[in-house]
mmCIF file of C-alpha atoms in Angstrom:
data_model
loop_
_atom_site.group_PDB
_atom_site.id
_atom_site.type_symbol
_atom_site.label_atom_id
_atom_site.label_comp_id
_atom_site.label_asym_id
_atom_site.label_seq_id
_atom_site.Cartn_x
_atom_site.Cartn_y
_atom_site.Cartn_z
ATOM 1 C CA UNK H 1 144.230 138.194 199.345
ATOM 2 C CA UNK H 2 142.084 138.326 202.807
ATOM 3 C CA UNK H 3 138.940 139.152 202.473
ATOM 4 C CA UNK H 4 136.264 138.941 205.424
ATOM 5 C CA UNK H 5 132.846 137.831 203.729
ATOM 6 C CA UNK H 6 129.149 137.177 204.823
ATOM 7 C CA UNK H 7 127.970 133.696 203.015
ATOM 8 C CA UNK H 8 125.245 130.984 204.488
ATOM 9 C CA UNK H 9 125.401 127.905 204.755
ATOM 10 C CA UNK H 10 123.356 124.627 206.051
ATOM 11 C CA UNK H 11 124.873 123.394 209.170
ATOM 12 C CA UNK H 12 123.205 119.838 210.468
ATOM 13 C CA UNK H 13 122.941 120.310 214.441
ATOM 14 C CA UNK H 14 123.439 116.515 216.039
ATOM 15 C CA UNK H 15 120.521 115.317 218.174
ATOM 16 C CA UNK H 16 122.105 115.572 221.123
ATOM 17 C CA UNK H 17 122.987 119.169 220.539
ATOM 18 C CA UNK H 18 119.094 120.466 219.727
ATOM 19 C CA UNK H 19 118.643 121.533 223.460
ATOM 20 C CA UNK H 20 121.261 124.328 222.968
ATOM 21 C CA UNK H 21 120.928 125.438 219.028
ATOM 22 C CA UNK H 22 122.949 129.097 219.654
ATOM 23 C CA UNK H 23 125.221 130.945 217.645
ATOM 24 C CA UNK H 24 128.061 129.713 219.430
ATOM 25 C CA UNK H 25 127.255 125.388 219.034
ATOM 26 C CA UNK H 26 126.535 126.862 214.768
ATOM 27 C CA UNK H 27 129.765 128.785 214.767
ATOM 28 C CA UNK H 28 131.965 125.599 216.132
ATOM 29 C CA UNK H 29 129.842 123.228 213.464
ATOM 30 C CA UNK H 30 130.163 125.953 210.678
ATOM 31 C CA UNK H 31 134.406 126.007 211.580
ATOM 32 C CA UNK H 32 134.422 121.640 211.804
ATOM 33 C CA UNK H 33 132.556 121.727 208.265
ATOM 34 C CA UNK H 34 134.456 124.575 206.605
ATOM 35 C CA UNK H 35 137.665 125.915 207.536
ATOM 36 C CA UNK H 36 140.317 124.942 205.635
ATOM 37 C CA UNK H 37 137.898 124.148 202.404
ATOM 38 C CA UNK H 38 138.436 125.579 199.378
ATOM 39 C CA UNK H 39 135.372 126.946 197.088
ATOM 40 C CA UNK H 40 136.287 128.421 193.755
ATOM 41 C CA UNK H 41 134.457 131.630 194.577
ATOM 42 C CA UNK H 42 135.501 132.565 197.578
ATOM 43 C CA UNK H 43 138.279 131.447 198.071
ATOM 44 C CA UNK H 44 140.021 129.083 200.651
ATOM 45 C CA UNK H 45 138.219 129.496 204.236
ATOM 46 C CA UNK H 46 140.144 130.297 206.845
ATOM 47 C CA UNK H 47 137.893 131.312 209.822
ATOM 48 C CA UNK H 48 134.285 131.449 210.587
ATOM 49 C CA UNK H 49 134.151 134.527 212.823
ATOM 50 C CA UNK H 50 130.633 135.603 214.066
ATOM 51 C CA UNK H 51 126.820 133.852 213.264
ATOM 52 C CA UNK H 52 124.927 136.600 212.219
ATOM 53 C CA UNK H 53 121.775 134.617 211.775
ATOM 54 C CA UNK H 54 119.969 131.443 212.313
ATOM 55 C CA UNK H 55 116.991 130.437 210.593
ATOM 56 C CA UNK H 56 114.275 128.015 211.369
ATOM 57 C CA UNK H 57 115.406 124.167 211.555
ATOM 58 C CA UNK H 58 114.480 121.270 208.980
ATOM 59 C CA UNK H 59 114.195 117.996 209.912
ATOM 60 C CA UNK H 60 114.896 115.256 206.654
ATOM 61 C CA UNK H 61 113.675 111.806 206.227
ATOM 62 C CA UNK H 62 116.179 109.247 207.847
ATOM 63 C CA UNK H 63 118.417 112.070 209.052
ATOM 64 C CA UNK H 64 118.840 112.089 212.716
ATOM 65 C CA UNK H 65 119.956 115.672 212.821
ATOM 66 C CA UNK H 66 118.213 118.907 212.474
ATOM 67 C CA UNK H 67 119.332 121.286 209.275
ATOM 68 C CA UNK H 68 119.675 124.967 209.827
ATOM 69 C CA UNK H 69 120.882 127.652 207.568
ATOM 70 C CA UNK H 70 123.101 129.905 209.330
ATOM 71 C CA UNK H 71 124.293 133.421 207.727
ATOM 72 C CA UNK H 72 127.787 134.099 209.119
ATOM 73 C CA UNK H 73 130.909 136.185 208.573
ATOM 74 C CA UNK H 74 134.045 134.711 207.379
ATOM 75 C CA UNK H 75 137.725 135.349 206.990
ATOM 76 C CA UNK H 76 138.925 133.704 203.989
ATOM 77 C CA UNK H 77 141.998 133.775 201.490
ATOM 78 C CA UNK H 78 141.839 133.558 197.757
ATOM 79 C CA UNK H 79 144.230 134.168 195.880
ATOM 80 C CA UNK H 80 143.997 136.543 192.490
ATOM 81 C CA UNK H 81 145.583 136.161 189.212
ATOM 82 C CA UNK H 82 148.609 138.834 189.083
ATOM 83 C CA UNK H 83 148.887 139.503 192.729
ATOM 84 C CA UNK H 84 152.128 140.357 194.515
ATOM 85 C CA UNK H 85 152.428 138.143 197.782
ATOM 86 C CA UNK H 86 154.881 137.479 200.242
ATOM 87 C CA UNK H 87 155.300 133.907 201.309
ATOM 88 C CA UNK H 88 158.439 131.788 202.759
ATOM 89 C CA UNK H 89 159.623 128.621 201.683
ATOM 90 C CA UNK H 90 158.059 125.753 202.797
ATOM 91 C CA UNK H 91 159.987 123.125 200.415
ATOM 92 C CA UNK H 92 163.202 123.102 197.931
ATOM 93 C CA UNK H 93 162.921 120.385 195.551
ATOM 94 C CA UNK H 94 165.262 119.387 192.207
ATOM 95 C CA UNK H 95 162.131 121.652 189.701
ATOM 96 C CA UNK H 96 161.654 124.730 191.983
ATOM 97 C CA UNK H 97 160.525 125.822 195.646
ATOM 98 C CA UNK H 98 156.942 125.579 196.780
ATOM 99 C CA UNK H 99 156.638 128.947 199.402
ATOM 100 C CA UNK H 100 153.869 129.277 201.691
ATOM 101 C CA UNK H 101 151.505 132.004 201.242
ATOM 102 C CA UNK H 102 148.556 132.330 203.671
ATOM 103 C CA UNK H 103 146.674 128.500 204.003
ATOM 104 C CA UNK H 104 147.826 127.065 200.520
ATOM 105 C CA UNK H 105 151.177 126.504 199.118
ATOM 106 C CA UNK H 106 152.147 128.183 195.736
ATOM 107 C CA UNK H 107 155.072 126.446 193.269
ATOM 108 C CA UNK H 108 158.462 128.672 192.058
ATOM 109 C CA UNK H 109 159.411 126.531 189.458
ATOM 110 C CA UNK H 110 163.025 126.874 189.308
ATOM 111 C CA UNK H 111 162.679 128.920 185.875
ATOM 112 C CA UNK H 112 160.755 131.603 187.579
ATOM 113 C CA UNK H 113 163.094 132.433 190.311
ATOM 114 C CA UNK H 114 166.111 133.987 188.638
ATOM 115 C CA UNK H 115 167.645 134.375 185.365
ATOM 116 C CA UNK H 116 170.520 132.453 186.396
ATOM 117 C CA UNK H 117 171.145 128.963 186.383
ATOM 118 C CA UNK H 118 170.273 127.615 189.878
ATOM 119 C CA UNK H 119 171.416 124.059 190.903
ATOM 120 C CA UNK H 120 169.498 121.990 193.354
ATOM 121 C CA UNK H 121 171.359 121.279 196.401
ATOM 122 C CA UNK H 122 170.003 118.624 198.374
ATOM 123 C CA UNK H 123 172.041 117.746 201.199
ATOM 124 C CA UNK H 124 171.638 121.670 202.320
ATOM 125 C CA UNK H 125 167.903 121.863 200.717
ATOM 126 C CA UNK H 126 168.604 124.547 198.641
ATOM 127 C CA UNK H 127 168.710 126.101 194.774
ATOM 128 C CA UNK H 128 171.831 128.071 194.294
ATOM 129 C CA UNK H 129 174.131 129.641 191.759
ATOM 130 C CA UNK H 130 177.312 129.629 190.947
ATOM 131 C CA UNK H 131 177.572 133.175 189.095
ATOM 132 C CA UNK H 132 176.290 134.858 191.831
ATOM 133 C CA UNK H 133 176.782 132.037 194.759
ATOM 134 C CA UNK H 134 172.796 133.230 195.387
ATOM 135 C CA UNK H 135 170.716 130.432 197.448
ATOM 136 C CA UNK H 136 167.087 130.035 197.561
ATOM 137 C CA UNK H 137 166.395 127.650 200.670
ATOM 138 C CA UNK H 138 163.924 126.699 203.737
ATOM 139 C CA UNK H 139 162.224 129.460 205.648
ATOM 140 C CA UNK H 140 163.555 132.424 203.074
ATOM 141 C CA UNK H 141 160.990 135.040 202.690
ATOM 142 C CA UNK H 142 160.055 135.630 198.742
ATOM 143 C CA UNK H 143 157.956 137.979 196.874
ATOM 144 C CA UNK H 144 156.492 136.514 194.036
ATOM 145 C CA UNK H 145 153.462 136.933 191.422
ATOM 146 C CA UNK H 146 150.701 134.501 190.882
ATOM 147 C CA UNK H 147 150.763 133.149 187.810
ATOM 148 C CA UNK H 148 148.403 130.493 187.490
ATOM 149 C CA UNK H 149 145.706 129.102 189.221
ATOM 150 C CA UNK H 150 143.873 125.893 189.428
ATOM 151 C CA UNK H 151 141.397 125.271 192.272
ATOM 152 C CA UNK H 152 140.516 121.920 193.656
ATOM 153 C CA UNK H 153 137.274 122.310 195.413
ATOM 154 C CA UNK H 154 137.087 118.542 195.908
ATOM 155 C CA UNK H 155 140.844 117.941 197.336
ATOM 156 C CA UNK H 156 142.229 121.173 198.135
ATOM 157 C CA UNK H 157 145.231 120.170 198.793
ATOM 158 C CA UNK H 158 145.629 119.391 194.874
ATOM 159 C CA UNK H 159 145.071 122.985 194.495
ATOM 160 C CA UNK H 160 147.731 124.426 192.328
ATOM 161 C CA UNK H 161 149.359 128.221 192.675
ATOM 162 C CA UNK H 162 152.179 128.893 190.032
ATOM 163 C CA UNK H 163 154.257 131.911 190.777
ATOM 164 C CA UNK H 164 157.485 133.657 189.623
ATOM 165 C CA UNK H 165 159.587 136.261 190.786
ATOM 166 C CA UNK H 166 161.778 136.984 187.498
ATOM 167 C CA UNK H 167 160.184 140.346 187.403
ATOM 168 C CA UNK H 168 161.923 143.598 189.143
ATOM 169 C CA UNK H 169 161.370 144.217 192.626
ATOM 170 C CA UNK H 170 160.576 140.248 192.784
ATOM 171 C CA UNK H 171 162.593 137.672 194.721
ATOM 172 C CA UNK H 172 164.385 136.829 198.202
ATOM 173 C CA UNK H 173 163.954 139.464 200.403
ATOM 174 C CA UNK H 174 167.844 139.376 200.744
ATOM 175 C CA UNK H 175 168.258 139.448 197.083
ATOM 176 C CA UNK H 176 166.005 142.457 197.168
ATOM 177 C CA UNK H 177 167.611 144.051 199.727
ATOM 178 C CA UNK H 178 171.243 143.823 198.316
ATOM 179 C CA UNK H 179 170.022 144.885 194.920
ATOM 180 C CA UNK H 180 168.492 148.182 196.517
ATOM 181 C CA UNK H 181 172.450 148.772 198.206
ATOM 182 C CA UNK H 182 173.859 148.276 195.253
ATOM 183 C CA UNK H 183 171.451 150.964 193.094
ATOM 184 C CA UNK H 184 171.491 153.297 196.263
ATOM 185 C CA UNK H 185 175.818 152.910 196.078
ATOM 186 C CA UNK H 186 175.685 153.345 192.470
ATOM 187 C CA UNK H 187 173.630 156.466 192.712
ATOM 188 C CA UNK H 188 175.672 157.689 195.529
ATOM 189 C CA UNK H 189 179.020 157.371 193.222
ATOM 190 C CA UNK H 190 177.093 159.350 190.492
ATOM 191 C CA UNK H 191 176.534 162.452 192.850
#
């Protein structure tokens, strides 16, 4: 989930720079030091979008620059235990499909995407069955449920999002779409 958020922070302003300390020269250090960063309680930062406030500089032993805590707004994503996203796939390997949902990357393990058996195909880089002739594959919008969670402040790349999409009204968007048809037929043959 978005979520636009007012935190602080300490920003170190470069000598250099200490002619000119504005909210603009805070704002570009603030987005060089944190976007893209992940912090377990707020979430993954995606944009720093306005310096509300700057207070009064500190100067530290054998540090060239000058410290200053900013207050700022920020955009940031962080994702929540049971939430419905939408996402597309970013990735089909042989144990499931990783699908891109906002700045992070969330697995489908192939055991969470359908109760059918889906085959990995890798010459066409793609999970598909033979019941249904179904395919999962690169740039195919999903709707899944987060599942797990495991935040690497440190490396956030190492992050981990687990997600499935077993559940009704779950899946490929195409998968989705033909199931409504059929239920909308089926209810039309019933009239």
């Amino acid at each position: 989930m978005y979520k636009r958020v007012r935190l602080k922070d300490t920003v170190e302003v470069p000598p250099e720079e200490l002619g000119d300390v504005s909210p603009d020269l805070v704002k570009k250090l603030l987005q060089d030091k944190l976007e893209g960063r992940m912090d377990e309680e707020v979430g993954s930062v995606v944009s720093v979008t306005n310096v509300e406030d700057i207070g009064e500089g500190t100067v530290l032993p054998n540090r060239p620059g000058v410290y200053y805590e900013a207050e700022f707004d920020a955009v940031t994503f962080d994702p929540q235990m049971q939430e419905v996203v939408d996402g597309t796939v970013v990735e089909v390997v042989e144990f499931g499909a990783f699908v891109g949902i906002g700045p992070v990357d969330g697995l489908l393990h192939v055991s969470q995407i359908s109760d059918e058996y889906l085959a990995f195909d890798g010459e066409n880089q793609q999970l598909a069955s033979n019941e249904s002739n179904r395919t999962l594959g690169v740039d195919d919008a999903v709707r899944a449920r987060i599942v797990t969670k495991s935040i690497d402040e440190r490396n956030p790349r190492d992050s981990k999002i687990g997600l499935t999409a077993k559940q009704p009204g779950l899946g490929k968007h195409g998968w989705l779409e033909e199931d409504h048809e059929k239920r909308e037929a089926t209810t039309a043959e019933g009239e």
